[in-house]
CSV table of C-alpha atoms in Angstrom, one decimal:
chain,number,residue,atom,x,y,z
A,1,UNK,CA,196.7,-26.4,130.4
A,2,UNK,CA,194.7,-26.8,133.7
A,3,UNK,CA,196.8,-27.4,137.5
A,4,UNK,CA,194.5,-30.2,138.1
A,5,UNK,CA,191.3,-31.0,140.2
A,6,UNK,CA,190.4,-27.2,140.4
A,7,UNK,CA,186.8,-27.0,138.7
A,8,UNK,CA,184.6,-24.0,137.6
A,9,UNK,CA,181.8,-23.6,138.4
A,10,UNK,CA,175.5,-14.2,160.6
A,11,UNK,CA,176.4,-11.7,161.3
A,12,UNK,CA,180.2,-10.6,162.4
A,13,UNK,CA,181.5,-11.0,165.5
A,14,UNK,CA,180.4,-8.8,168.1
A,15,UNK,CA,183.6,-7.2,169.8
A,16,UNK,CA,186.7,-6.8,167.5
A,17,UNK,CA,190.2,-6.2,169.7
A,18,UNK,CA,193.1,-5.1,167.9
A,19,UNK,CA,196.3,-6.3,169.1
A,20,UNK,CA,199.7,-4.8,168.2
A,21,UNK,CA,202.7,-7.4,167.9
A,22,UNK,CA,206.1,-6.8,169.2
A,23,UNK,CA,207.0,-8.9,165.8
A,24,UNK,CA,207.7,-6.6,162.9
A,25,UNK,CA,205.6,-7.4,159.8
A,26,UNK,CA,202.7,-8.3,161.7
A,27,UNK,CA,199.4,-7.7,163.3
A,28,UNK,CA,196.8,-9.3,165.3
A,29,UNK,CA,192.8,-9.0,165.1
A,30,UNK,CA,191.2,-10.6,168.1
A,31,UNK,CA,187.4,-11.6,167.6
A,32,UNK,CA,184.9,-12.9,170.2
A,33,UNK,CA,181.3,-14.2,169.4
A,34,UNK,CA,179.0,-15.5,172.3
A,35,UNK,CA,177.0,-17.2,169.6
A,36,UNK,CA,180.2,-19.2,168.7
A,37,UNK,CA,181.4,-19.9,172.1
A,38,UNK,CA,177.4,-21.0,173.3
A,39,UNK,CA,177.5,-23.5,169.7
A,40,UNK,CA,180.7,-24.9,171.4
A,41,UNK,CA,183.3,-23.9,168.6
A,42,UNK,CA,186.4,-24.1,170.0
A,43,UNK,CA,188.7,-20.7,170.3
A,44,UNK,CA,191.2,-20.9,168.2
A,45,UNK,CA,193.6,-18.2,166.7
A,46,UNK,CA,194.5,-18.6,162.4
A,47,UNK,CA,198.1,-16.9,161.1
A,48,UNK,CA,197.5,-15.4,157.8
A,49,UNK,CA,200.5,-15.2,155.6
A,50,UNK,CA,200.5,-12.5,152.9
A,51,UNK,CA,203.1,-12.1,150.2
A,52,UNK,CA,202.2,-8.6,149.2
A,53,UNK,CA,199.3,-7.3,151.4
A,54,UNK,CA,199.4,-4.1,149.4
A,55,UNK,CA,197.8,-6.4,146.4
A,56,UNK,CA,194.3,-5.7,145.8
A,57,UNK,CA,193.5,-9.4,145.0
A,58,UNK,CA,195.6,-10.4,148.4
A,59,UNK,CA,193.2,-7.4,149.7
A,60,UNK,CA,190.4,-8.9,148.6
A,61,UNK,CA,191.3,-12.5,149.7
A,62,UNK,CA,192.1,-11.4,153.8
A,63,UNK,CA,189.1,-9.3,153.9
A,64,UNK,CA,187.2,-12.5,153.2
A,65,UNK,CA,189.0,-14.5,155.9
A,66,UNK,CA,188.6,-12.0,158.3
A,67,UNK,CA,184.8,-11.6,158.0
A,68,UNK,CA,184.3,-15.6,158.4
A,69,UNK,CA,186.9,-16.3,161.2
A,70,UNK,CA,185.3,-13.0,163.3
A,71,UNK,CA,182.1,-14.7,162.2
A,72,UNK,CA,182.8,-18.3,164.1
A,73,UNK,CA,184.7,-16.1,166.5
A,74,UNK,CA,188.6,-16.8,166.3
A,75,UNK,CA,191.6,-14.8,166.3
A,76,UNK,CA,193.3,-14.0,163.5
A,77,UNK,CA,196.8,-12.7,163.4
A,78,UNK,CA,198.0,-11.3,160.1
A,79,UNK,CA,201.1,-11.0,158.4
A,80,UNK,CA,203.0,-9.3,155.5
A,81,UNK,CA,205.8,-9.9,153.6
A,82,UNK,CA,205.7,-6.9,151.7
A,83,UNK,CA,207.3,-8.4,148.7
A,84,UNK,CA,210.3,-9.1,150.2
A,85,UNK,CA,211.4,-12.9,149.7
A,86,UNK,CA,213.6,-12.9,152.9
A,87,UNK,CA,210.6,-11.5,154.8
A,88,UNK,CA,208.5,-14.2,153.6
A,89,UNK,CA,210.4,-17.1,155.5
A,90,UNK,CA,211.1,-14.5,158.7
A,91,UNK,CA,206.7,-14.0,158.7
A,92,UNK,CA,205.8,-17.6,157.9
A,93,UNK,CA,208.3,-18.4,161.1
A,94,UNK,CA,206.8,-16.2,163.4
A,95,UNK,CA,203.3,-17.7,163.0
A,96,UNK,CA,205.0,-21.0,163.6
A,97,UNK,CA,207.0,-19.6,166.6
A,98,UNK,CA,204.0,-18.0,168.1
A,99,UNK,CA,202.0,-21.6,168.1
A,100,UNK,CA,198.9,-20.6,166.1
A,101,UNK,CA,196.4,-23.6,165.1
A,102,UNK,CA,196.7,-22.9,161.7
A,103,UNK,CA,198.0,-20.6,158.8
A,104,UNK,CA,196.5,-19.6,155.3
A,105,UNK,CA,198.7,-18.3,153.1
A,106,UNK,CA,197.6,-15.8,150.8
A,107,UNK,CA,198.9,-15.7,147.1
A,108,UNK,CA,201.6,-18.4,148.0
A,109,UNK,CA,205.4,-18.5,146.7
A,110,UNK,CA,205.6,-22.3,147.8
A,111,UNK,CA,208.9,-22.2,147.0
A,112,UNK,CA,210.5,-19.0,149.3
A,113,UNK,CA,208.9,-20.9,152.1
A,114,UNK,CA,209.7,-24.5,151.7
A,115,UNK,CA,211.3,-25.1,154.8
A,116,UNK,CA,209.0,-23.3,157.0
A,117,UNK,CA,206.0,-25.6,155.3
A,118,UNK,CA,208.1,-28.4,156.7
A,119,UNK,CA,208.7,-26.8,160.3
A,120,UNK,CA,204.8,-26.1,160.9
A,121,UNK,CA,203.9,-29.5,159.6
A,122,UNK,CA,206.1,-30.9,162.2
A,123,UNK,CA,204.9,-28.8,164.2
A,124,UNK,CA,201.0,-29.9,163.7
A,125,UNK,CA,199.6,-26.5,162.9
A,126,UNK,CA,198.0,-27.6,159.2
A,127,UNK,CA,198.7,-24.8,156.2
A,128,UNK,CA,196.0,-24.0,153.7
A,129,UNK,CA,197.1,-22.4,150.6
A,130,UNK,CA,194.1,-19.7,149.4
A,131,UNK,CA,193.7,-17.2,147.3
A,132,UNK,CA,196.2,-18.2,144.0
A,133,UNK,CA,197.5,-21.2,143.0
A,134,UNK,CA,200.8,-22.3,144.4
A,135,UNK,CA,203.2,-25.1,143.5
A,136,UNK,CA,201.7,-28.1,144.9
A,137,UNK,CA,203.4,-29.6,147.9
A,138,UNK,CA,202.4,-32.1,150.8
A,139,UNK,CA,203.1,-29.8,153.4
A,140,UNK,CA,199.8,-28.0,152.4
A,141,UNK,CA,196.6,-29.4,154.1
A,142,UNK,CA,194.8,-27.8,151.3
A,143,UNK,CA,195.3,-26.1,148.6
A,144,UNK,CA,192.3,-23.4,147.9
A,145,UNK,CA,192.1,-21.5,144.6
A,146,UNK,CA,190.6,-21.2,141.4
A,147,UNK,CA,192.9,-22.8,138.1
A,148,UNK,CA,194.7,-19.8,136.2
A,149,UNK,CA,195.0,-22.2,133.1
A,150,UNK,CA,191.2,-22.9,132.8
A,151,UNK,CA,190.7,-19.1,132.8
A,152,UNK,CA,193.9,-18.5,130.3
A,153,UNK,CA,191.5,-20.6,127.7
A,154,UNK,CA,189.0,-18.3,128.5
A,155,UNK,CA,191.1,-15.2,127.7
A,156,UNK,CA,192.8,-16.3,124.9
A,157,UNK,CA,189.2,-17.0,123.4
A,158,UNK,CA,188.1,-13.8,123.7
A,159,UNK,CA,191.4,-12.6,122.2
A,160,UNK,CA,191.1,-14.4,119.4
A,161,UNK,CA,187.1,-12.9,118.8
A,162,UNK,CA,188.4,-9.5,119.4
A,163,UNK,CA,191.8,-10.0,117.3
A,164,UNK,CA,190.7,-12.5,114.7
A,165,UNK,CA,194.4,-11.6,112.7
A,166,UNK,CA,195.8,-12.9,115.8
A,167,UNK,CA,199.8,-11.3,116.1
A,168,UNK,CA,202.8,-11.2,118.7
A,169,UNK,CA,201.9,-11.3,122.2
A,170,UNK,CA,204.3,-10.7,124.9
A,171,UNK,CA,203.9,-11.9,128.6
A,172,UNK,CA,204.8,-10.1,131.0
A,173,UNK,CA,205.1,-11.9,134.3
A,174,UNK,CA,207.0,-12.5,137.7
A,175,UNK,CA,209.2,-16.0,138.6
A,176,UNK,CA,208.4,-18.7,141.3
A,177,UNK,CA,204.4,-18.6,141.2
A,178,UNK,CA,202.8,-22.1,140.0
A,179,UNK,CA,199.9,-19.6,138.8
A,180,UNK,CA,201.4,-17.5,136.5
A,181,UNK,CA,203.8,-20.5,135.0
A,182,UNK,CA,200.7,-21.6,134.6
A,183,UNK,CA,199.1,-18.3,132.3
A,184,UNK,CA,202.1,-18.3,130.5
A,185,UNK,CA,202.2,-22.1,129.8
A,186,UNK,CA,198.7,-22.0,128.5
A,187,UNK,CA,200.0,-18.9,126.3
A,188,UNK,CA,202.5,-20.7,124.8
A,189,UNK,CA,200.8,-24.4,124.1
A,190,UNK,CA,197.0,-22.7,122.8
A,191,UNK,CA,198.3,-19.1,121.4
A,192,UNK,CA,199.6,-20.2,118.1
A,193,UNK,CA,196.4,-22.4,117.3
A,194,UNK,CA,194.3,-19.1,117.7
A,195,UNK,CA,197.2,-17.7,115.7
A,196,UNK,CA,198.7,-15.8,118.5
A,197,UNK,CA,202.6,-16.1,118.1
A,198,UNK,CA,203.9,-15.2,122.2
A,199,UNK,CA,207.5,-13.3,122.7
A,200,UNK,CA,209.8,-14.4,125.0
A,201,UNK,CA,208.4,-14.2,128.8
A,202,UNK,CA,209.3,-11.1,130.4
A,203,UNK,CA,209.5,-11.7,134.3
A,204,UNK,CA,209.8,-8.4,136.7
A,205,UNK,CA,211.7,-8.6,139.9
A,206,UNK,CA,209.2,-9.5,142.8
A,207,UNK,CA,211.0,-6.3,144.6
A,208,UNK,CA,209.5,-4.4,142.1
A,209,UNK,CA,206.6,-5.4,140.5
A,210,UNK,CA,205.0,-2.1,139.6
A,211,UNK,CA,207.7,-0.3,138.4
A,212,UNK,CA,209.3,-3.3,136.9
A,213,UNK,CA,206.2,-4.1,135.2
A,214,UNK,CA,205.9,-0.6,134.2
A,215,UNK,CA,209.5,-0.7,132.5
A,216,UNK,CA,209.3,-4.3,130.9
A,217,UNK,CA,206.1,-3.0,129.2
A,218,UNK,CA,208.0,0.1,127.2
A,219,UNK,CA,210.7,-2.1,126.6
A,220,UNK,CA,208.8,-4.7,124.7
A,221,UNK,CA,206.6,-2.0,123.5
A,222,UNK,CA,209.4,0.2,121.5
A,223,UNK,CA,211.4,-3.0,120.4
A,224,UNK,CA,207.8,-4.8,118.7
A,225,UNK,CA,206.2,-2.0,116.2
A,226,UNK,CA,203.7,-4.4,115.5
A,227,UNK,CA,202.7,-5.8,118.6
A,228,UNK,CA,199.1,-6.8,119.1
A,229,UNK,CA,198.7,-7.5,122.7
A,230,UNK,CA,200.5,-7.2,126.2
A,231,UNK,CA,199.8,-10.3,128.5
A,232,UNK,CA,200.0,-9.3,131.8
A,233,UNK,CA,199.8,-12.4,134.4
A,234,UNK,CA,199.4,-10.4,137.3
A,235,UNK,CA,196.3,-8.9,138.7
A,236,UNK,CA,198.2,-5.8,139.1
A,237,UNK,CA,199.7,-5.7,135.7
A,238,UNK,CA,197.2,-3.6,133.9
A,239,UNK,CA,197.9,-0.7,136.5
A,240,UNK,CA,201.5,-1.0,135.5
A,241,UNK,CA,201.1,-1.4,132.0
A,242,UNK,CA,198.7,1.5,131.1
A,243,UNK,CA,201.5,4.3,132.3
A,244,UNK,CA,203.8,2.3,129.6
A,245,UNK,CA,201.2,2.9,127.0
A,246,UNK,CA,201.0,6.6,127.8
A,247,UNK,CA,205.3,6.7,127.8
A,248,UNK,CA,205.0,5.5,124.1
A,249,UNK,CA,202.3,6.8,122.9
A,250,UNK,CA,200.9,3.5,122.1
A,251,UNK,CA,197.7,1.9,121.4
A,252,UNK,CA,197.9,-1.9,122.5
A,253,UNK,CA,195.1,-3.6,124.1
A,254,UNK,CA,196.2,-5.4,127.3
A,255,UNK,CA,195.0,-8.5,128.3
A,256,UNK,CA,195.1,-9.8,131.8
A,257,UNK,CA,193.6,-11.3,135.3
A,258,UNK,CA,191.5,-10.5,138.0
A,259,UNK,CA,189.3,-7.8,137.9
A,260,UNK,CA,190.6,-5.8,141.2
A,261,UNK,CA,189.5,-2.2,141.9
A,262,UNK,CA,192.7,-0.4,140.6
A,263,UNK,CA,192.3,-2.2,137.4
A,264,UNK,CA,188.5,-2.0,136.5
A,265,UNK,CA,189.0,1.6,136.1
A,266,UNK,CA,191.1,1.2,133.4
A,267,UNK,CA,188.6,-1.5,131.9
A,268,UNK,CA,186.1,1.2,131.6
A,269,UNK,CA,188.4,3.4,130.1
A,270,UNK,CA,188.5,0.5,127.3
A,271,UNK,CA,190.9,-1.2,125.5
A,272,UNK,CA,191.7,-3.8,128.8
A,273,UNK,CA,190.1,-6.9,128.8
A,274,UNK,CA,190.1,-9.4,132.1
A,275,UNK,CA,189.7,-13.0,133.0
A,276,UNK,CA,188.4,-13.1,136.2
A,277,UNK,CA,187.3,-15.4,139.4
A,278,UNK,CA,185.4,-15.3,143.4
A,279,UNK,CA,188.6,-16.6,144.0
A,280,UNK,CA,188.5,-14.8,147.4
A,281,UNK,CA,185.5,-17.2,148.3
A,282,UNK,CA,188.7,-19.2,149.1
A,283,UNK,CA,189.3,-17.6,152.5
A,284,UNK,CA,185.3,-18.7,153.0
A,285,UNK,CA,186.0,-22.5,152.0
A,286,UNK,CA,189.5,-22.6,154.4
A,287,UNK,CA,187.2,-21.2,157.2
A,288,UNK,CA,184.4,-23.7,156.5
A,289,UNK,CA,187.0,-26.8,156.3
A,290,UNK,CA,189.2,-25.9,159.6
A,291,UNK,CA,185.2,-25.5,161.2
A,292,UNK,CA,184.3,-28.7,160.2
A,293,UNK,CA,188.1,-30.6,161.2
A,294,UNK,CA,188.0,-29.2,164.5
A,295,UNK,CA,184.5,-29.4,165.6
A,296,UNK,CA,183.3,-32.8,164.0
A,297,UNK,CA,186.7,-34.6,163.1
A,298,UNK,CA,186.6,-34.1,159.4
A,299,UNK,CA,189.7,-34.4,157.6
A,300,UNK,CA,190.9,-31.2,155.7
A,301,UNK,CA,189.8,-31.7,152.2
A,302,UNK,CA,193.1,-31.1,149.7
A,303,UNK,CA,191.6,-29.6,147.2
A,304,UNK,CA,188.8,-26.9,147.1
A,305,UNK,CA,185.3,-29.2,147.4
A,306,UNK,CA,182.9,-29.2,144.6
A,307,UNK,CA,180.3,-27.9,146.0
A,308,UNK,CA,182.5,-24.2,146.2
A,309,UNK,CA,183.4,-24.7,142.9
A,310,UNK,CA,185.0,-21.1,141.9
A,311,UNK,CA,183.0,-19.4,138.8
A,312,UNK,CA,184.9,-17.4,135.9
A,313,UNK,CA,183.8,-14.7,133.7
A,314,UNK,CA,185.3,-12.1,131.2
A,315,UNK,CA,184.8,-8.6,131.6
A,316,UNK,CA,185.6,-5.6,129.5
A,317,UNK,CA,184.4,-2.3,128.7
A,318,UNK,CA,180.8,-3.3,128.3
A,319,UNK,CA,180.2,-5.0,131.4
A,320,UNK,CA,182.7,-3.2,134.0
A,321,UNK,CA,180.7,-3.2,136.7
A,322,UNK,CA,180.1,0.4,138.4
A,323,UNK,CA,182.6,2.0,140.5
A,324,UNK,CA,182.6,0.9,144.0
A,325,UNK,CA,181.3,-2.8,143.0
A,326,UNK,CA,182.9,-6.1,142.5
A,327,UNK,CA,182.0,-8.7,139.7
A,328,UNK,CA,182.0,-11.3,142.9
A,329,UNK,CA,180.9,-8.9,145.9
A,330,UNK,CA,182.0,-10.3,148.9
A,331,UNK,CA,178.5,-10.4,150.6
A,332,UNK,CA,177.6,-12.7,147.9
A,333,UNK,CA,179.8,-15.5,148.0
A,334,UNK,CA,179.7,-15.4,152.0
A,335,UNK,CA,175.8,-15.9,152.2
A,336,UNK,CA,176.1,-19.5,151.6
A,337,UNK,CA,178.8,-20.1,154.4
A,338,UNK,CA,176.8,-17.7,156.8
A,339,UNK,CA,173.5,-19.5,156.2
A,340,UNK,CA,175.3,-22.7,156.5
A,341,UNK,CA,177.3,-21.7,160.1
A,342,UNK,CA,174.0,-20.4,161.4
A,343,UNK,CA,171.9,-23.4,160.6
A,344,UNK,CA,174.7,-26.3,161.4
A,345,UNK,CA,176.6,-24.8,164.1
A,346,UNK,CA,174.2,-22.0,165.4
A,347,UNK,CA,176.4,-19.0,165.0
């Protein structure tokens, strides 16, 4: 199953201001660059809307829209919901109350924030989704991240190499993100054919991911003797589902997504196996498209151009990058959109 038209594949600013917000939940980076202002880039300031800032892939994503919005020298005030699904409509409502130009959302519940979508398209101030894949919705101006079921197909591949007497699987998951329906869906149609069988989806309470995670995991662990994998759809679900492992004295690989810092140690240890993306490049391609609308007139592209088309690659035990490193370092994927800046707009 693939969520549609999602394909494979400067310096910073000079003075950085932080601003503390009377609002609670958020905070405000103010960037200037002389090089932007002499290219004639208009000042603008972006709201960035986090669900769970304390997320390494949400991490990971922000610190990529912070280095190219400093870059073209614009404000950015951040956000974070912490989790919490009435703080996600109170934080997507202060960005609209406080008149931003626009607003990325990072790792979007499209659904908790429905009617705000609504209020800040009525309002003018264009929303780009980035980071992981949300339920599509007109609201969004774009819709930036790299498609969960492609890289499902490329997990459950390497499952069935590594498991070739294939076995119960169990998901283990969270409710309301058009991503991980997505995981799961692909689970369920293309498991069985690679003779996978998956157990009832398992969704943790968004208020508790980690320890919910943690608890599902022994759950499903001491009621399947014979399990053969764990399917976490969360890039913080091998973090949580180790500790389970070690509470049962188990032995089951885990197989997940994204290959964040907290879990690549575990990768090394062996026995966890990732699917993972430069999906942060998204905060880079939002940054490139609200450059272009505002400076030359071009419409906001819906979906993530081709020419940034996101790249995907497997990585376990024996090609864990070193400690400290990313498989998609940041410095890499923003070279192109620095290069580009400087030679187009002169920044």
């Amino acid at each position: 199953m693939k969520l549609g038209p999602f394909t494979r594949g400067g310096a910073l600013a000079s003075l950085v201001v932080a601003a503390a917000l009377v609002m609670s939940g958020c905070s405000g980076s103010a960037s200037t660059s002389s090089s932007a202002a002499a290219s004639g880039i208009p000042q603008k300031t972006i709201g960035v809307w986090q669900s769970q800032g304390d997320g390494d892939g949400e991490k990971q994503t922000l610190a990529a829209i912070q280095q190219a919005a400093d870059t073209v020298g614009w404000t950015t005030v951040v956000t974070d919901s912490a989790g919490d699904p009435q703080k996600m409509a109170s934080t997507m409502q202060s960005l609209i109350t406080q008149h931003v130009d626009a607003i990325l959302t990072n790792y979007v519940a499209t659904g908790l924030i429905a009617p705000q979508l609504k209020a800040a398209a009525a309002a003018g101030i264009p929303v780009i989704a980035v980071g992981y894949a949300g339920v599509p919705s007109d609201d969004f101006a774009g819709m930036y991240y790299p498609d969960q079921g492609e890289q499902t197909t490329m997990l459950l591949q390497q499952m069935a190499k590594d498991l070739p007497k294939g076995g119960s699987v169990a998901p283990l998951a969270v409710a309301g993100y058009f991503g991980i329906d997505a995981e799961v869906d692909t689970l369920n149609e293309d498991g069985p054919g690679l003779g996978f069988t998956p157990l009832q989806r398992i969704d943790v309470p968004v208020t508790d991911i980690f320890g919910g995670t943690t608890s599902a995991a022994v759950d499903v662990l001491n009621a399947n003797p014979d399990l053969a994998a764990l399917f976490t759809a969360l890039d913080i679900g091998v973090q949580s589902t180790v500790p389970a492992l070690k509470q049962t004295g188990r032995n089951v690989p885990i197989y997940g997504f994204g290959a964040i810092p907290g879990a690549l140690s575990f990768v090394r240890q062996g026995g966890v196996t990732l699917v993972t993306s430069d999906g942060a490049k998204s905060g880079f391609v939002a940054i490139d498209a609200l450059l272009d609308h505002w400076v030359n007139g071009t419409d906001i592209p819906k979906t993530t151009p081709a020419e940034y088309a996101y790249n995907y690659t497997i990585v376990d035990k024996s090609n864990a990058p070193a400690e400290g490193t990313d498989v998609y370092p940041q410095d890499d994927f923003a070279k192109p959109f620095l290069d580009k800046w400087k030679s187009k707009y002169g920044i």
